[in-house]
mmCIF file of C-alpha atoms in Angstrom:
data_model
loop_
_atom_site.group_PDB
_atom_site.id
_atom_site.type_symbol
_atom_site.label_atom_id
_atom_site.label_comp_id
_atom_site.label_asym_id
_atom_site.label_seq_id
_atom_site.Cartn_x
_atom_site.Cartn_y
_atom_site.Cartn_z
ATOM 1 C CA MET A 1 68.980 -1.667 3.100
ATOM 2 C CA PRO A 2 67.661 -2.713 6.692
ATOM 3 C CA ALA A 3 66.920 -6.223 4.860
ATOM 4 C CA THR A 4 70.494 -6.344 3.876
ATOM 5 C CA LEU A 5 71.529 -5.836 6.851
ATOM 6 C CA THR A 6 69.432 -8.336 8.379
ATOM 7 C CA GLY A 7 70.190 -10.911 5.633
ATOM 8 C CA ALA A 8 73.737 -10.323 6.140
ATOM 9 C CA LEU A 9 73.592 -11.118 10.251
ATOM 10 C CA TRP A 10 71.327 -13.842 9.286
ATOM 11 C CA LEU A 11 73.870 -15.369 7.318
ATOM 12 C CA LYS A 12 76.515 -14.652 9.776
ATOM 13 C CA GLY A 13 74.218 -16.476 12.178
ATOM 14 C CA LEU A 14 74.429 -19.336 9.722
ATOM 15 C CA HIS A 15 78.235 -19.352 9.214
ATOM 16 C CA PRO A 16 79.956 -17.724 12.206
ATOM 17 C CA GLY A 17 83.325 -18.457 10.683
ATOM 18 C CA ILE A 18 82.560 -15.394 7.868
ATOM 19 C CA PRO A 19 84.720 -12.851 9.185
ATOM 20 C CA GLY A 20 83.481 -9.375 10.835
ATOM 21 C CA LEU A 21 84.638 -6.269 12.525
ATOM 22 C CA SER A 22 86.383 -6.576 15.647
ATOM 23 C CA CYS A 23 85.952 -3.688 18.632
ATOM 24 C CA PRO A 24 88.428 -1.017 18.616
ATOM 25 C CA LEU A 25 87.667 -0.459 22.216
ATOM 26 C CA ARG A 26 88.284 -3.954 23.250
ATOM 27 C CA ALA A 27 91.115 -4.112 20.613
ATOM 28 C CA LEU A 28 93.082 -0.797 22.225
ATOM 29 C CA THR A 29 91.957 -1.161 25.973
ATOM 30 C CA GLY A 30 90.749 -4.769 26.660
ATOM 31 C CA VAL A 31 87.443 -3.132 27.922
ATOM 32 C CA PRO A 32 84.800 -4.620 25.563
ATOM 33 C CA CYS A 33 82.308 -2.182 24.774
ATOM 34 C CA PRO A 34 78.461 -2.384 25.619
ATOM 35 C CA THR A 35 77.816 -4.055 21.864
ATOM 36 C CA CYS A 36 80.490 -6.320 22.290
ATOM 37 C CA PHE A 37 79.235 -9.680 20.889
ATOM 38 C CA LEU A 38 75.802 -7.962 19.894
ATOM 39 C CA THR A 39 76.543 -9.342 16.048
ATOM 40 C CA ARG A 40 76.971 -12.967 16.909
ATOM 41 C CA ALA A 41 74.181 -12.846 19.381
ATOM 42 C CA THR A 42 71.871 -10.919 16.959
ATOM 43 C CA GLY A 43 72.845 -13.516 14.070
ATOM 44 C CA ALA A 44 72.114 -16.225 16.547
ATOM 45 C CA ALA A 45 68.696 -14.981 17.523
ATOM 46 C CA LEU A 46 67.814 -14.641 13.763
ATOM 47 C CA ILE A 47 68.313 -18.192 13.067
ATOM 48 C CA GLY A 48 66.274 -19.283 15.908
ATOM 49 C CA ASP A 49 68.740 -20.205 18.638
ATOM 50 C CA LEU A 50 67.741 -17.545 21.319
ATOM 51 C CA SER A 51 69.210 -19.755 23.974
ATOM 52 C CA GLY A 52 72.937 -19.253 22.287
ATOM 53 C CA SER A 53 71.976 -15.296 21.726
ATOM 54 C CA LEU A 54 71.507 -14.917 25.256
ATOM 55 C CA GLN A 55 74.896 -16.381 26.235
ATOM 56 C CA TRP A 56 76.646 -13.640 24.117
ATOM 57 C CA HIS A 57 74.585 -10.655 24.728
ATOM 58 C CA LEU A 58 71.335 -10.339 26.150
ATOM 59 C CA PHE A 59 69.835 -8.028 23.683
ATOM 60 C CA GLY A 60 70.484 -10.240 20.910
ATOM 61 C CA PRO A 61 67.000 -10.887 20.490
ATOM 62 C CA ILE A 62 65.583 -7.539 21.029
ATOM 63 C CA VAL A 63 67.907 -6.054 18.081
ATOM 64 C CA ALA A 64 66.803 -9.220 16.095
ATOM 65 C CA LEU A 65 63.284 -8.492 16.606
ATOM 66 C CA GLY A 66 63.833 -4.695 16.019
ATOM 67 C CA LEU A 67 65.751 -5.667 12.436
ATOM 68 C CA VAL A 68 63.219 -7.829 11.109
ATOM 69 C CA LEU A 69 60.842 -5.256 12.018
ATOM 70 C CA TRP A 70 62.437 -2.329 10.521
ATOM 71 C CA SER A 71 62.911 -4.424 7.665
ATOM 72 C CA VAL A 72 59.360 -5.317 7.181
ATOM 73 C CA LEU A 73 57.935 -2.036 7.195
ATOM 74 C CA ALA A 74 60.800 -0.207 5.252
ATOM 75 C CA LEU A 75 60.401 -2.962 2.569
ATOM 76 C CA GLN A 76 56.034 -2.637 2.481
ATOM 77 C CA GLN A 77 56.521 1.424 2.341
ATOM 78 C CA ARG A 78 59.689 1.586 0.006
ATOM 79 C CA ARG A 79 61.394 3.916 2.519
ATOM 80 C CA LEU A 80 64.176 3.740 4.602
ATOM 81 C CA ILE A 81 62.987 5.147 7.859
ATOM 82 C CA PRO A 82 59.024 3.997 7.354
ATOM 83 C CA LYS A 83 56.433 5.959 8.613
ATOM 84 C CA GLY A 84 55.220 5.235 11.953
ATOM 85 C CA LEU A 85 58.404 3.925 13.046
ATOM 86 C CA LEU A 86 58.571 4.497 16.825
ATOM 87 C CA PHE A 87 61.557 6.374 18.335
ATOM 88 C CA TRP A 88 60.830 6.616 22.075
ATOM 89 C CA PRO A 89 61.924 3.181 22.765
ATOM 90 C CA LEU A 90 65.506 4.005 21.387
ATOM 91 C CA PRO A 91 66.594 5.837 25.036
ATOM 92 C CA VAL A 92 64.903 3.192 26.966
ATOM 93 C CA VAL A 93 66.889 0.514 25.190
ATOM 94 C CA ALA A 94 70.161 2.612 24.790
ATOM 95 C CA GLY A 95 69.976 2.693 28.978
ATOM 96 C CA GLY A 96 69.518 -0.513 29.437
ATOM 97 C CA LEU A 97 72.464 -1.493 27.126
ATOM 98 C CA ILE A 98 74.488 0.744 29.290
ATOM 99 C CA SER A 99 73.002 -1.096 32.586
ATOM 100 C CA TYR A 100 73.594 -4.319 31.643
ATOM 101 C CA TRP A 101 77.028 -3.248 30.054
ATOM 102 C CA LEU A 102 78.072 -1.821 33.695
ATOM 103 C CA LEU A 103 76.730 -4.882 35.076
ATOM 104 C CA ARG A 104 78.743 -7.355 32.991
ATOM 105 C CA LEU A 105 81.755 -5.132 33.562
ATOM 106 C CA SER A 106 81.317 -5.505 37.528
ATOM 107 C CA ASN A 107 81.065 -9.437 37.321
ATOM 108 C CA ASN A 108 83.570 -9.743 34.462
ATOM 109 C CA SER A 109 80.669 -11.935 32.845
ATOM 110 C CA TRP A 110 81.909 -12.129 28.547
ATOM 111 C CA PRO A 111 81.738 -14.964 26.734
ATOM 112 C CA SER A 112 84.969 -16.046 25.419
ATOM 113 C CA GLY A 113 85.204 -15.348 21.905
#
């Protein structure tokens, strides 16, 4: 499953015109959610476009790296949740994601897309 998700995002990075899901919060309120543009940023990072990834979302390369590591470990161990997978970074990343979202909201710094 993680390798499939990583592959789908890689394919989306190669072909940005592939349809995807839009943000329900943004559609209903006009306010982007903390993960708005993260799919595009992750896809760009997976194809090696770090500059483009960072323009979409600061966390794109981080998510891409996490997905690749998760995929490799899951395939090696043949487990969806591999043994030895560290969970302590999740609250740190979540806090950073919320902080980055609040900063973007206060600066109104969202890509047009």
